[in-house]
Amino acid sequence: MAVRAAVAGASGYAGGELLRLLLSHPEVEIGALTGNSNAGQRLGTLQPHLLPLADRVLEVTTAEALSGHDVVFLALPHGQSAAVAEQLGPDVLVVDMGADFRLKDAGDWERFYGSPHAGTWPYGLPELPGARAALEGARRIAVPGCYPTAVSLALFPAYTAGLVEPEAVIVAASGTSGAGKSPKPHLLGSEVMGSMSPYGVGGVHRHTPEMIQNLSAAAGEPVTVSFTPTLAPMPRGILATCSASARRGTTPDAVRAAYEKAYADEPFVRLLPAGQWPATASVYGSNAVQVQVALDEAAGRVVAISAIDNLTKGTAGGAVQSMNIALGLDETTGLTATGVAP
Amino acid sequence: MAVRAAVAGASGYAGGELLRLLLSHPEVEIGALTGNSNAGQRLGTLQPHLLPLADRVLEVTTAEALSGHDVVFLALPHGQSAAVAEQLGPDVLVVDMGADFRLKDAGDWERFYGSPHAGTWPYGLPELPGARAALEGARRIAVPGCYPTAVSLALFPAYTAGLVEPEAVIVAASGTSGAGKSPKPHLLGSEVMGSMSPYGVGGVHRHTPEMIQNLSAAAGEPVTVSFTPTLAPMPRGILATCSASARRGTTPDAVRAAYEKAYADEPFVRLLPAGQWPATASVYGSNAVQVQVALDEAAGRVVAISAIDNLTKGTAGGAVQSMNIALGLDETTGLTATGVAP
Amino acid sequence: MAVRAAVAGASGYAGGELLRLLLSHPEVEIGALTGNSNAGQRLGTLQPHLLPLADRVLEVTTAEALSGHDVVFLALPHGQSAAVAEQLGPDVLVVDMGADFRLKDAGDWERFYGSPHAGTWPYGLPELPGARAALEGARRIAVPGCYPTAVSLALFPAYTAGLVEPEAVIVAASGTSGAGKSPKPHLLGSEVMGSMSPYGVGGVHRHTPEMIQNLSAAAGEPVTVSFTPTLAPMPRGILATCSASARRGTTPDAVRAAYEKAYADEPFVRLLPAGQWPATASVYGSNAVQVQVALDEAAGRVVAISAIDNLTKGTAGGAVQSMNIALGLDETTGLTATGVAP
Amino acid sequence: MAVRAAVAGASGYAGGELLRLLLSHPEVEIGALTGNSNAGQRLGTLQPHLLPLADRVLEVTTAEALSGHDVVFLALPHGQSAAVAEQLGPDVLVVDMGADFRLKDAGDWERFYGSPHAGTWPYGLPELPGARAALEGARRIAVPGCYPTAVSLALFPAYTAGLVEPEAVIVAASGTSGAGKSPKPHLLGSEVMGSMSPYGVGGVHRHTPEMIQNLSAAAGEPVTVSFTPTLAPMPRGILATCSASARRGTTPDAVRAAYEKAYADEPFVRLLPAGQWPATASVYGSNAVQVQVALDEAAGRVVAISAIDNLTKGTAGGAVQSMNIALGLDETTGLTATGVAP
């Protein structure tokens, strides 16, 4: 029997990617699609690539529109998910693709988001230690941020294996879809093509506390994170270049072994053969993660790099993967397509 | 029981795209993968996005390596397919993604390709009048060129309906993957990013006689074609802007009706609602075709525009679609994924 | 003694490109810079590449702010130039980079722009027959549209030489800066990267009557124009692919000779050697125009292709070139920089 | 009297950019242009954007061809400059745009380049402490690497002011022209568009010892450098994101003051106003450098970011700037053009 899924926020990039994936999911039937400013419009206008849904019309996001589904995905501006979730009943699986329920520390939430903390839901990054178990049977899931997904998967094995010091320096390049579909001058094609530029520099990006939360949990002690996001001239993809000081005695073999162990059985994370490095093009449109790691002995740092598609593994693919776990489906259902390259 | 498929030329862009699609095809089991200069290499090095096949190693292209399969796809340089096909036996389905068997006129072949004509196989563009029937049960299929696919689907309904004169002017923009994976200076990223440039101007591009063949068949009389291909700064996609003089009495309604009739039952061709125009991004990685048409009454021309992914519907997707028909499978099997956008 | 120049509309792409060129113009001193919604902002915020002007602040566009200059450039939305120009006095050189004064036919203006016709000024495309003389000493100049610039330079020699019939088919690809800096969803980087898409299809683009005006003047009879603009994934550049039916008896030599004659003494137009085709990258940021032409004897059409930078020769460079002529300066002053490639 | 300049290696990206700049240099006359595999070809074919030089033909690189010039620029593969320079006489200014004479430590050279060390020439990064004086009157100049240019300018003020610890973590994104014009599969447009990928990870990139040399000189003690270069989907530009541990007591004001002091009088380096961050698009085709810096107090790191054009300030512009100093010309001669944006 099909899982009936509703999508609140179907006109944006996260919602569109989710629908693309759900169209290929053999167990899911797509139910209500809602939006706010775009309610009443055909999806064919808003998401012209989703041809099978072209004639569907967006409803206004209300509890009524979203009721009667097994799963409700929320792709809403931050601060809005709690009110919707409350009205959906405890048996409905609510998957929040926004930030509201990711952070455990209310102070962090308030400092970075400037609004009251809504709570903490099971965290939808199954590859983290203990995360998969918390998702089994869950009825509320907080999908991780795109940058924390890429960064946590690049670095946590080095922390769990005790190979690095509790400080990480991260520079990540993201495709422009990570900045959303709301038109702003600096996101115009004319501005972004041919340009690399940083933003949110100096510890102010909202994904910083989420990275700290994940890496500190892996390390078993507080980890400081210097995080610089940059905007790259491509629609999709995150390349996260992460490093941390190697602990005395850390060897290349120990580093390799830690990552091999962490990812031996993970269906979506591919530790590349030595000498091959991740590329965002290789995971374009796919839920796959490419990871590679090296020990720079002269600089005394472990350098770990991951590539994901920010909209797939970084948002909607991660959401479907977690939904699969929560519902007891095979974790890879509907997510096996490889990257579209070149 | 699975269809066992071999791919000759698995290291190039056509071969890679075919493998991407076959990995999602529920009836196909991927058999031998061959190459020539790349034989002996891991596919993970050559096609890093095809993660499930990363550890497969390319064999040399020989009849022996290709034997024992139900289907053999050929992605070889032109002039090489006939010799391979001859050794494969009449019961094996041979799908040639090269040019060798597309043209009916030996003189055209020799003039444009400069080598002896190998013959003519059933033509793998099922949407053309009569083409689908010729593919049913076929054991030899010539996959169309990428430009002829886009152009023929944009224009043939106007010809079959008798709405336009037998002359067509076509300007098409292609992503760089259409030029292949062999490294040449003008195909470097540094050269193509930020640049539009024409090539093969003045009737000399090899796809010209194939377009003439298709449009003339639809018109029932010889059609002249002025074709200008241009290289666009994107990896994939063809946007074909096609026009022809409207016959006296042609009305906007008649044009719309002709296209609606032609594409009412086609699973992959989407005639867009009036006012919406194709975009290559909407069919990225998909076998879908977007088509739109208008009558410019002041200029006296019907303007028809199509968008395809040159590697999917334009090459490997078209090959799988034709294979499905030849084998009696549902035509859309393995090809239902929508475009990856944004 | 320096020419003192004001720029109304300094925050947009046309205004920014004009300032970039004026900064290198040895005879010009940059005076008032005005805007409307951006008045009061530093230019360093609005045009971060114009480092020498970073601390200049935009004034509101008023006659007072613009008074006291030798030249006033207008980069305003259409319909606004006449009111400003009226207040500037007949001795001030007013260079309108908008559309208001380009068309001679009031009916064409009203049909395509939906507002009353403001008049016709000397047309700033000096390469057209007779145009240069009309610009000498002029105090009002209408800068051509970017597409008409590219198209007219590609085709007029064929018309003045009587080599082609009075019908032209034009497909042009433009970089996204041609669509301006006002943020709209379809101009987001996420949407345009990787995509080619047409717009204004079927004779409705506002530059169509301007092309007809120019080509008809060259032909000495009314020319019909089928024009399809497309948006290309690059910030700058126009590639115009133009063709027209060859008149009986037209030979390749006659075509070549007509273009060589037309462009023998033009400082900015480069007819390329036979076999080399234009590329927008070659004229990036430059006032140069690359042109090439071929006779397709099988299709019976002359195919002429030009590449320009839409912001330079297509807008601001053309404006400076015409200003130079009007003021009696050497036509190339400040405009000799070559394209920035790769 | 004009400075007569020859360019050895005129067909590559560095040589082409140098010629673009020299064409606008009022004191330079362009003399011999040489190449090796491309000798005998027209420059119009090899560098189609350099229209004024289109009919110049490349000679073979020999001492004879290069003799009789005031300045000889070398854009040769590493290891070849010394032999050419030896034959040019001590009064000729030789500007080496390759790596051969950059490093002081012969061991570093041999370790990273695998060939005997040729020596050390005055280092063409005038903004470094003491560098300008060493260039005045010099007749041999080693132009810095593109990455070391961006990185050294981002970080040296923090080191000279004693604000940071002797360890730096650097992640830099480069446009593809940095990888040169020699065609390789991974540099094809199809591969690089839409993709970010790292290379030379783990301390093995050849620019690493050059960065260490510069930063250690500024710090007055050995600095360790973790350097990760990444390839970005754009033709030009480097964005260098650099950080180092803040020394105890370092304040935001002290950081700002150190950078203001370092760059108060530098004609090409622009420390941006607080809150504005560099973008490679803003320096496209320009010799300008944009720098910004922040103190991340939570992470305890100073984060400094620079943007340059790798071909201009990073190679050919830096070469011209140093030539100007060596010859006693105004340092900015021929280099005042702003970036081409959007």
Short mmCIF file of N, CA, C and O in Angstrom, two decimals, chain C residues 186-218:
data_model
loop_
_atom_site.label_atom_id
_atom_site.label_comp_id
_atom_site.label_asym_id
_atom_site.label_seq_id
_atom_site.Cartn_x
_atom_site.Cartn_y
_atom_site.Cartn_z
N HIS C 186 13.48 33.93 -13.17
CA HIS C 186 14.06 33.19 -14.30
C HIS C 186 15.47 33.66 -14.65
O HIS C 186 16.12 33.05 -15.48
N LEU C 187 15.93 34.73 -14.01
CA LEU C 187 17.29 35.20 -14.26
C LEU C 187 18.26 34.80 -13.16
O LEU C 187 19.46 35.13 -13.22
N LEU C 188 17.79 34.08 -12.16
CA LEU C 188 18.68 33.58 -11.11
C LEU C 188 19.77 32.70 -11.73
O LEU C 188 19.53 31.96 -12.67
N GLY C 189 20.93 32.77 -11.13
CA GLY C 189 22.01 31.90 -11.58
C GLY C 189 21.60 30.44 -11.62
O GLY C 189 21.92 29.71 -12.56
N SER C 190 20.87 30.00 -10.61
CA SER C 190 20.44 28.61 -10.58
C SER C 190 19.61 28.23 -11.79
O SER C 190 19.62 27.08 -12.23
N GLU C 191 18.89 29.19 -12.32
CA GLU C 191 18.02 28.91 -13.47
C GLU C 191 18.76 28.98 -14.80
O GLU C 191 18.48 28.23 -15.72
N VAL C 192 19.68 29.94 -14.91
CA VAL C 192 20.27 30.16 -16.23
C VAL C 192 21.51 29.30 -16.50
O VAL C 192 21.78 28.95 -17.64
N MET C 193 22.25 28.96 -15.43
CA MET C 193 23.44 28.14 -15.68
C MET C 193 22.98 26.79 -16.22
O MET C 193 22.07 26.17 -15.68
N GLY C 194 23.62 26.34 -17.24
CA GLY C 194 23.25 25.05 -17.81
C GLY C 194 22.00 25.06 -18.66
O GLY C 194 21.51 24.01 -19.05
N SER C 195 21.48 26.23 -18.99
CA SER C 195 20.23 26.25 -19.76
C SER C 195 20.28 27.22 -20.93
O SER C 195 20.82 28.31 -20.82
N MET C 196 19.75 26.80 -22.04
CA MET C 196 19.44 27.67 -23.17
C MET C 196 17.92 27.73 -23.26
O MET C 196 17.26 26.69 -23.23
N SER C 197 17.38 28.92 -23.43
CA SER C 197 15.93 29.04 -23.56
C SER C 197 15.59 30.24 -24.43
O SER C 197 16.28 31.25 -24.38
N PRO C 198 14.55 30.13 -25.23
CA PRO C 198 14.12 31.25 -26.07
C PRO C 198 13.13 32.12 -25.32
O PRO C 198 12.59 31.72 -24.28
N TYR C 199 12.92 33.29 -25.82
CA TYR C 199 11.89 34.18 -25.26
C TYR C 199 11.49 35.16 -26.36
O TYR C 199 12.22 35.31 -27.34
N GLY C 200 10.35 35.78 -26.19
CA GLY C 200 9.92 36.77 -27.19
C GLY C 200 9.86 36.18 -28.59
O GLY C 200 10.22 36.83 -29.57
N VAL C 201 9.37 34.95 -28.68
CA VAL C 201 9.36 34.24 -29.97
C VAL C 201 8.16 34.69 -30.83
O VAL C 201 7.13 35.06 -30.30
N GLY C 202 8.34 34.65 -32.12
CA GLY C 202 7.21 34.87 -33.02
C GLY C 202 7.02 36.31 -33.46
O GLY C 202 5.93 36.70 -33.86
N GLY C 203 8.07 37.10 -33.37
CA GLY C 203 7.98 38.47 -33.89
C GLY C 203 7.59 39.50 -32.87
O GLY C 203 7.30 40.65 -33.21
N VAL C 204 7.59 39.13 -31.58
CA VAL C 204 7.10 40.07 -30.57
C VAL C 204 8.22 40.80 -29.83
O VAL C 204 7.93 41.73 -29.06
N HIS C 205 9.47 40.43 -30.04
CA HIS C 205 10.53 41.13 -29.32
C HIS C 205 10.66 42.57 -29.83
O HIS C 205 10.59 42.83 -31.03
N ARG C 206 10.88 43.49 -28.90
CA ARG C 206 10.87 44.92 -29.24
C ARG C 206 12.01 45.35 -30.16
O ARG C 206 11.95 46.43 -30.72
N HIS C 207 13.01 44.53 -30.27
CA HIS C 207 14.09 44.91 -31.18
C HIS C 207 13.78 44.57 -32.63
O HIS C 207 14.54 44.94 -33.53
N THR C 208 12.69 43.85 -32.86
CA THR C 208 12.36 43.43 -34.23
C THR C 208 12.16 44.62 -35.18
O THR C 208 12.76 44.66 -36.27
N PRO C 209 11.32 45.60 -34.83
CA PRO C 209 11.13 46.70 -35.79
C PRO C 209 12.42 47.50 -36.05
O PRO C 209 12.59 48.06 -37.14
N GLU C 210 13.31 47.51 -35.06
CA GLU C 210 14.57 48.24 -35.27
C GLU C 210 15.45 47.51 -36.29
O GLU C 210 16.10 48.12 -37.13
N MET C 211 15.44 46.18 -36.21
CA MET C 211 16.18 45.40 -37.24
C MET C 211 15.57 45.63 -38.61
O MET C 211 16.29 45.79 -39.60
N ILE C 212 14.24 45.58 -38.66
CA ILE C 212 13.56 45.77 -39.95
C ILE C 212 13.91 47.14 -40.53
O ILE C 212 14.18 47.28 -41.73
N GLN C 213 13.93 48.14 -39.66
CA GLN C 213 14.26 49.49 -40.11
C GLN C 213 15.66 49.54 -40.72
O GLN C 213 15.87 50.10 -41.80
N ASN C 214 16.61 48.94 -40.04
CA ASN C 214 17.99 48.99 -40.53
C ASN C 214 18.19 48.18 -41.80
O ASN C 214 18.85 48.62 -42.74
N LEU C 215 17.64 46.97 -41.82
CA LEU C 215 17.86 46.12 -42.98
C LEU C 215 17.08 46.63 -44.19
O LEU C 215 17.55 46.55 -45.33
N SER C 216 15.90 47.17 -43.95
CA SER C 216 15.12 47.72 -45.06
C SER C 216 15.83 48.91 -45.68
O SER C 216 15.85 49.08 -46.91
N ALA C 217 16.44 49.73 -44.83
CA ALA C 217 17.18 50.87 -45.37
C ALA C 217 18.34 50.39 -46.24
O ALA C 217 18.61 50.94 -47.31
N ALA C 218 19.00 49.35 -45.78
CA ALA C 218 20.12 48.82 -46.56
C ALA C 218 19.65 48.19 -47.87
O ALA C 218 20.29 48.32 -48.91
#
